Amino acid sequence: LLADNGWIPPTLEDVLPSLRETPVLAFAVYVVVLDFFEYWRHRFQHEWRWWWSLHSLHHAQAHMTFWTDDRNHVIDDVLAAAWLAGLAVLIGVPPGQFPIILMLLRLAESFSHANARIHFGWLGERLLVSPRFHRLHHGVLSVGASGKNYAVLLPVWDWVLGTADFR
């Protein structure tokens, strides 16, 4: 629709032309950028009172499972989908890559909610979100502005922004 109306958003390849020569690297950069904004979406879900009133349904489940990530208020899901799709359009994610990125992020979120005591070790926990890392978020660490462990795929955002808890 945007392209039909003459607006073609710039892509990361336009900003960093060297990415055109390495499509796998371009894909990885899109994943990292979208993951960064997913961190902020999740953090806003906890910090903004009106959004927390929707997102708290997700945190109300007593036992985490692989499917816990899918237990959301329908309006929360619509907002999350609009957020991610809107950002993907704004940064120029190629339409063929968007479904793959979406599946990767959704799989990571589902995995992080799995009822499994999986730990990636000292270094691994700082590279990828594990069920153990995210389980802390679903406990007492999920409350408001003092919340922790919001990351979806890469815990580096929590680490850099001071919201990581690796206990």
PDB file of C-alpha atoms in Angstrom:
ATOM      1  CA  LEU A   1       0.000   0.000   0.000  1.00  0.00           C
ATOM      2  CA  LEU A   2       2.813   2.402   0.892  1.00  0.00           C
ATOM      3  CA  ALA A   3       4.753   1.545  -2.262  1.00  0.00           C
ATOM      4  CA  ASP A   4       1.588   1.950  -4.381  1.00  0.00           C
ATOM      5  CA  ASN A   5       1.289   5.479  -2.996  1.00  0.00           C
ATOM      6  CA  GLY A   6       4.875   6.337  -3.874  1.00  0.00           C
ATOM      7  CA  TRP A   7       6.509   5.918  -0.469  1.00  0.00           C
ATOM      8  CA  ILE A   8       9.300   3.398  -0.357  1.00  0.00           C
ATOM      9  CA  PRO A   9      10.996   3.393   3.027  1.00  0.00           C
ATOM     10  CA  PRO A  10      14.777   3.402   3.130  1.00  0.00           C
ATOM     11  CA  THR A  11      16.323   0.083   3.992  1.00  0.00           C
ATOM     12  CA  LEU A  12      19.316  -0.623   6.175  1.00  0.00           C
ATOM     13  CA  GLU A  13      21.084  -1.551   2.952  1.00  0.00           C
ATOM     14  CA  ASP A  14      20.553   2.056   1.787  1.00  0.00           C
ATOM     15  CA  VAL A  15      22.147   3.346   4.985  1.00  0.00           C
ATOM     16  CA  LEU A  16      24.906   0.701   5.016  1.00  0.00           C
ATOM     17  CA  PRO A  17      25.470  -0.273   1.346  1.00  0.00           C
ATOM     18  CA  SER A  18      27.999  -2.959   2.299  1.00  0.00           C
ATOM     19  CA  LEU A  19      25.069  -5.019   3.647  1.00  0.00           C
ATOM     20  CA  ARG A  20      23.893  -5.566   0.048  1.00  0.00           C
ATOM     21  CA  GLU A  21      26.898  -7.801  -0.537  1.00  0.00           C
ATOM     22  CA  THR A  22      26.227  -9.972   2.523  1.00  0.00           C
ATOM     23  CA  PRO A  23      22.511 -10.777   2.762  1.00  0.00           C
ATOM     24  CA  VAL A  24      22.999 -13.052   5.774  1.00  0.00           C
ATOM     25  CA  LEU A  25      24.633 -10.189   7.668  1.00  0.00           C
ATOM     26  CA  ALA A  26      21.812  -7.846   6.560  1.00  0.00           C
ATOM     27  CA  PHE A  27      19.268 -10.351   7.890  1.00  0.00           C
ATOM     28  CA  ALA A  28      21.157 -10.546  11.211  1.00  0.00           C
ATOM     29  CA  VAL A  29      21.240  -6.739  11.480  1.00  0.00           C
ATOM     30  CA  TYR A  30      17.464  -6.578  10.920  1.00  0.00           C
ATOM     31  CA  VAL A  31      16.974  -9.193  13.647  1.00  0.00           C
ATOM     32  CA  VAL A  32      19.168  -7.264  16.093  1.00  0.00           C
ATOM     33  CA  VAL A  33      17.436  -3.935  15.376  1.00  0.00           C
ATOM     34  CA  LEU A  34      13.938  -5.412  15.707  1.00  0.00           C
ATOM     35  CA  ASP A  35      14.966  -7.278  18.864  1.00  0.00           C
ATOM     36  CA  PHE A  36      16.141  -3.983  20.379  1.00  0.00           C
ATOM     37  CA  PHE A  37      12.735  -2.435  19.732  1.00  0.00           C
ATOM     38  CA  GLU A  38      10.998  -5.567  21.058  1.00  0.00           C
ATOM     39  CA  TYR A  39      12.936  -5.060  24.304  1.00  0.00           C
ATOM     40  CA  TRP A  40      11.468  -1.558  24.527  1.00  0.00           C
ATOM     41  CA  ARG A  41       7.941  -2.742  23.688  1.00  0.00           C
ATOM     42  CA  HIS A  42       8.133  -5.300  26.477  1.00  0.00           C
ATOM     43  CA  ARG A  43       9.525  -2.750  28.883  1.00  0.00           C
ATOM     44  CA  PHE A  44       6.742  -0.276  28.014  1.00  0.00           C
ATOM     45  CA  GLN A  45       4.194  -3.049  28.631  1.00  0.00           C
ATOM     46  CA  HIS A  46       5.406  -3.102  32.229  1.00  0.00           C
ATOM     47  CA  GLU A  47       6.001   0.615  32.786  1.00  0.00           C
ATOM     48  CA  TRP A  48       2.918   2.168  31.208  1.00  0.00           C
ATOM     49  CA  ARG A  49      -0.021   1.528  33.479  1.00  0.00           C
ATOM     50  CA  TRP A  50      -2.630   1.220  30.720  1.00  0.00           C
ATOM     51  CA  TRP A  51      -0.452  -1.290  28.838  1.00  0.00           C
ATOM     52  CA  TRP A  52       0.308  -3.245  32.005  1.00  0.00           C
ATOM     53  CA  SER A  53      -3.433  -3.668  32.567  1.00  0.00           C
ATOM     54  CA  LEU A  54      -3.451  -5.629  29.291  1.00  0.00           C
ATOM     55  CA  HIS A  55      -0.073  -7.358  29.642  1.00  0.00           C
ATOM     56  CA  SER A  56      -0.687  -8.504  33.229  1.00  0.00           C
ATOM     57  CA  LEU A  57      -2.917 -11.277  31.837  1.00  0.00           C
ATOM     58  CA  HIS A  58       0.240 -12.805  30.371  1.00  0.00           C
ATOM     59  CA  HIS A  59       1.874 -12.732  33.821  1.00  0.00           C
ATOM     60  CA  ALA A  60      -1.152 -14.198  35.597  1.00  0.00           C
ATOM     61  CA  GLN A  61      -0.392 -17.772  34.544  1.00  0.00           C
ATOM     62  CA  ALA A  62       0.778 -19.738  37.584  1.00  0.00           C
ATOM     63  CA  HIS A  63       2.977 -22.214  35.671  1.00  0.00           C
ATOM     64  CA  MET A  64       5.162 -21.324  32.718  1.00  0.00           C
ATOM     65  CA  THR A  65       4.873 -23.463  29.597  1.00  0.00           C
ATOM     66  CA  PHE A  66       6.007 -23.247  25.991  1.00  0.00           C
ATOM     67  CA  TRP A  67       2.553 -21.751  25.294  1.00  0.00           C
ATOM     68  CA  THR A  68       2.642 -19.089  28.037  1.00  0.00           C
ATOM     69  CA  ASP A  69       3.875 -16.561  25.505  1.00  0.00           C
ATOM     70  CA  ASP A  70       0.585 -16.964  23.624  1.00  0.00           C
ATOM     71  CA  ARG A  71      -1.573 -16.138  26.640  1.00  0.00           C
ATOM     72  CA  ASN A  72      -2.246 -12.446  26.052  1.00  0.00           C
ATOM     73  CA  HIS A  73      -5.076  -9.981  25.895  1.00  0.00           C
ATOM     74  CA  VAL A  74      -6.178  -9.664  22.272  1.00  0.00           C
ATOM     75  CA  ILE A  75      -5.558  -5.891  22.305  1.00  0.00           C
ATOM     76  CA  ASP A  76      -2.031  -6.494  23.633  1.00  0.00           C
ATOM     77  CA  ASP A  77      -1.414  -8.865  20.713  1.00  0.00           C
ATOM     78  CA  VAL A  78      -2.773  -6.330  18.199  1.00  0.00           C
ATOM     79  CA  LEU A  79      -0.530  -3.596  19.644  1.00  0.00           C
ATOM     80  CA  ALA A  80       2.510  -5.908  19.582  1.00  0.00           C
ATOM     81  CA  ALA A  81       1.834  -6.930  15.969  1.00  0.00           C
ATOM     82  CA  ALA A  82       1.351  -3.309  14.864  1.00  0.00           C
ATOM     83  CA  TRP A  83       4.533  -2.296  16.725  1.00  0.00           C
ATOM     84  CA  LEU A  84       6.702  -4.944  15.072  1.00  0.00           C
ATOM     85  CA  ALA A  85       5.198  -4.632  11.586  1.00  0.00           C
ATOM     86  CA  GLY A  86       5.356  -0.827  11.716  1.00  0.00           C
ATOM     87  CA  LEU A  87       9.012  -0.877  12.725  1.00  0.00           C
ATOM     88  CA  ALA A  88       9.806  -3.454  10.051  1.00  0.00           C
ATOM     89  CA  VAL A  89       8.289  -1.158   7.411  1.00  0.00           C
ATOM     90  CA  LEU A  90      10.101   1.893   8.801  1.00  0.00           C
ATOM     91  CA  ILE A  91      13.535   0.254   8.669  1.00  0.00           C
ATOM     92  CA  GLY A  92      12.829  -1.435   5.334  1.00  0.00           C
ATOM     93  CA  VAL A  93      12.847  -5.124   6.229  1.00  0.00           C
ATOM     94  CA  PRO A  94      12.438  -6.949   2.921  1.00  0.00           C
ATOM     95  CA  PRO A  95       8.976  -8.567   2.742  1.00  0.00           C
ATOM     96  CA  GLY A  96      10.531 -11.988   2.109  1.00  0.00           C
ATOM     97  CA  GLN A  97      12.602 -11.731   5.300  1.00  0.00           C
ATOM     98  CA  PHE A  98       9.883 -10.452   7.626  1.00  0.00           C
ATOM     99  CA  PRO A  99       8.077 -13.811   8.095  1.00  0.00           C
ATOM    100  CA  ILE A 100      11.389 -15.530   8.865  1.00  0.00           C
ATOM    101  CA  ILE A 101      12.355 -12.849  11.407  1.00  0.00           C
ATOM    102  CA  LEU A 102       8.881 -13.060  12.929  1.00  0.00           C
ATOM    103  CA  MET A 103       9.135 -16.849  13.251  1.00  0.00           C
ATOM    104  CA  LEU A 104      12.608 -16.566  14.802  1.00  0.00           C
ATOM    105  CA  LEU A 105      11.447 -14.037  17.420  1.00  0.00           C
ATOM    106  CA  ARG A 106       8.228 -15.961  18.163  1.00  0.00           C
ATOM    107  CA  LEU A 107      10.151 -19.223  18.576  1.00  0.00           C
ATOM    108  CA  ALA A 108      12.640 -17.503  20.914  1.00  0.00           C
ATOM    109  CA  GLU A 109       9.777 -16.084  22.996  1.00  0.00           C
ATOM    110  CA  SER A 110       8.002 -19.428  23.202  1.00  0.00           C
ATOM    111  CA  PHE A 111      11.253 -21.175  24.138  1.00  0.00           C
ATOM    112  CA  SER A 112      12.004 -18.590  26.846  1.00  0.00           C
ATOM    113  CA  HIS A 113       8.645 -19.415  28.452  1.00  0.00           C
ATOM    114  CA  ALA A 114       9.213 -23.202  28.396  1.00  0.00           C
ATOM    115  CA  ASN A 115       8.863 -25.059  31.671  1.00  0.00           C
ATOM    116  CA  ALA A 116      12.457 -26.233  31.556  1.00  0.00           C
ATOM    117  CA  ARG A 117      15.442 -25.574  33.770  1.00  0.00           C
ATOM    118  CA  ILE A 118      17.663 -24.798  30.828  1.00  0.00           C
ATOM    119  CA  HIS A 119      20.729 -22.702  31.540  1.00  0.00           C
ATOM    120  CA  PHE A 120      23.237 -21.634  28.888  1.00  0.00           C
ATOM    121  CA  GLY A 121      26.165 -21.093  31.264  1.00  0.00           C
ATOM    122  CA  TRP A 122      27.768 -17.803  32.256  1.00  0.00           C
ATOM    123  CA  LEU A 123      28.524 -16.652  28.700  1.00  0.00           C
ATOM    124  CA  GLY A 124      25.526 -18.220  26.974  1.00  0.00           C
ATOM    125  CA  GLU A 125      23.098 -16.512  29.365  1.00  0.00           C
ATOM    126  CA  ARG A 126      24.528 -13.190  28.210  1.00  0.00           C
ATOM    127  CA  LEU A 127      24.186 -14.082  24.514  1.00  0.00           C
ATOM    128  CA  LEU A 128      20.688 -15.593  24.294  1.00  0.00           C
ATOM    129  CA  VAL A 129      17.602 -15.434  26.480  1.00  0.00           C
ATOM    130  CA  SER A 130      17.074 -18.778  28.194  1.00  0.00           C
ATOM    131  CA  PRO A 131      14.002 -20.066  30.025  1.00  0.00           C
ATOM    132  CA  ARG A 132      15.922 -19.547  33.274  1.00  0.00           C
ATOM    133  CA  PHE A 133      16.694 -15.882  32.464  1.00  0.00           C
ATOM    134  CA  HIS A 134      13.095 -15.143  31.500  1.00  0.00           C
ATOM    135  CA  ARG A 135      11.582 -17.107  34.387  1.00  0.00           C
ATOM    136  CA  LEU A 136      13.120 -14.531  36.746  1.00  0.00           C
ATOM    137  CA  HIS A 137      11.196 -11.888  34.812  1.00  0.00           C
ATOM    138  CA  HIS A 138       7.913 -13.682  35.443  1.00  0.00           C
ATOM    139  CA  GLY A 139       8.513 -13.720  39.195  1.00  0.00           C
ATOM    140  CA  VAL A 140       8.948 -10.736  41.446  1.00  0.00           C
ATOM    141  CA  LEU A 141      11.186  -9.067  38.846  1.00  0.00           C
ATOM    142  CA  SER A 142       8.239  -8.102  36.625  1.00  0.00           C
ATOM    143  CA  VAL A 143       6.918  -5.214  38.694  1.00  0.00           C
ATOM    144  CA  GLY A 144       6.729  -1.774  37.036  1.00  0.00           C
ATOM    145  CA  ALA A 145       9.727   0.479  36.542  1.00  0.00           C
ATOM    146  CA  SER A 146      11.916  -1.762  38.713  1.00  0.00           C
ATOM    147  CA  GLY A 147      11.332  -4.770  36.434  1.00  0.00           C
ATOM    148  CA  LYS A 148      14.131  -6.916  35.028  1.00  0.00           C
ATOM    149  CA  ASN A 149      14.912  -9.268  32.134  1.00  0.00           C
ATOM    150  CA  TYR A 150      12.702  -7.820  29.363  1.00  0.00           C
ATOM    151  CA  ALA A 151      14.785  -9.118  26.445  1.00  0.00           C
ATOM    152  CA  VAL A 152      13.190 -11.303  23.785  1.00  0.00           C
ATOM    153  CA  LEU A 153      16.221 -12.813  22.050  1.00  0.00           C
ATOM    154  CA  LEU A 154      19.380 -10.973  23.117  1.00  0.00           C
ATOM    155  CA  PRO A 155      19.924 -10.209  26.823  1.00  0.00           C
ATOM    156  CA  VAL A 156      22.504  -7.598  25.857  1.00  0.00           C
ATOM    157  CA  TRP A 157      19.697  -5.000  25.912  1.00  0.00           C
ATOM    158  CA  ASP A 158      18.960  -5.758  29.575  1.00  0.00           C
ATOM    159  CA  TRP A 159      22.658  -5.793  30.322  1.00  0.00           C
ATOM    160  CA  VAL A 160      23.398  -2.444  28.612  1.00  0.00           C
ATOM    161  CA  LEU A 161      20.243  -0.714  29.879  1.00  0.00           C
ATOM    162  CA  GLY A 162      20.615  -1.878  33.483  1.00  0.00           C
ATOM    163  CA  THR A 163      17.654  -4.241  33.665  1.00  0.00           C
ATOM    164  CA  ALA A 164      19.525  -7.565  33.620  1.00  0.00           C
ATOM    165  CA  ASP A 165      19.438  -9.995  36.516  1.00  0.00           C
ATOM    166  CA  PHE A 166      21.487 -13.136  35.936  1.00  0.00           C
ATOM    167  CA  ARG A 167      20.838 -14.775  39.325  1.00  0.00           C
TER     168      ARG A 167
END
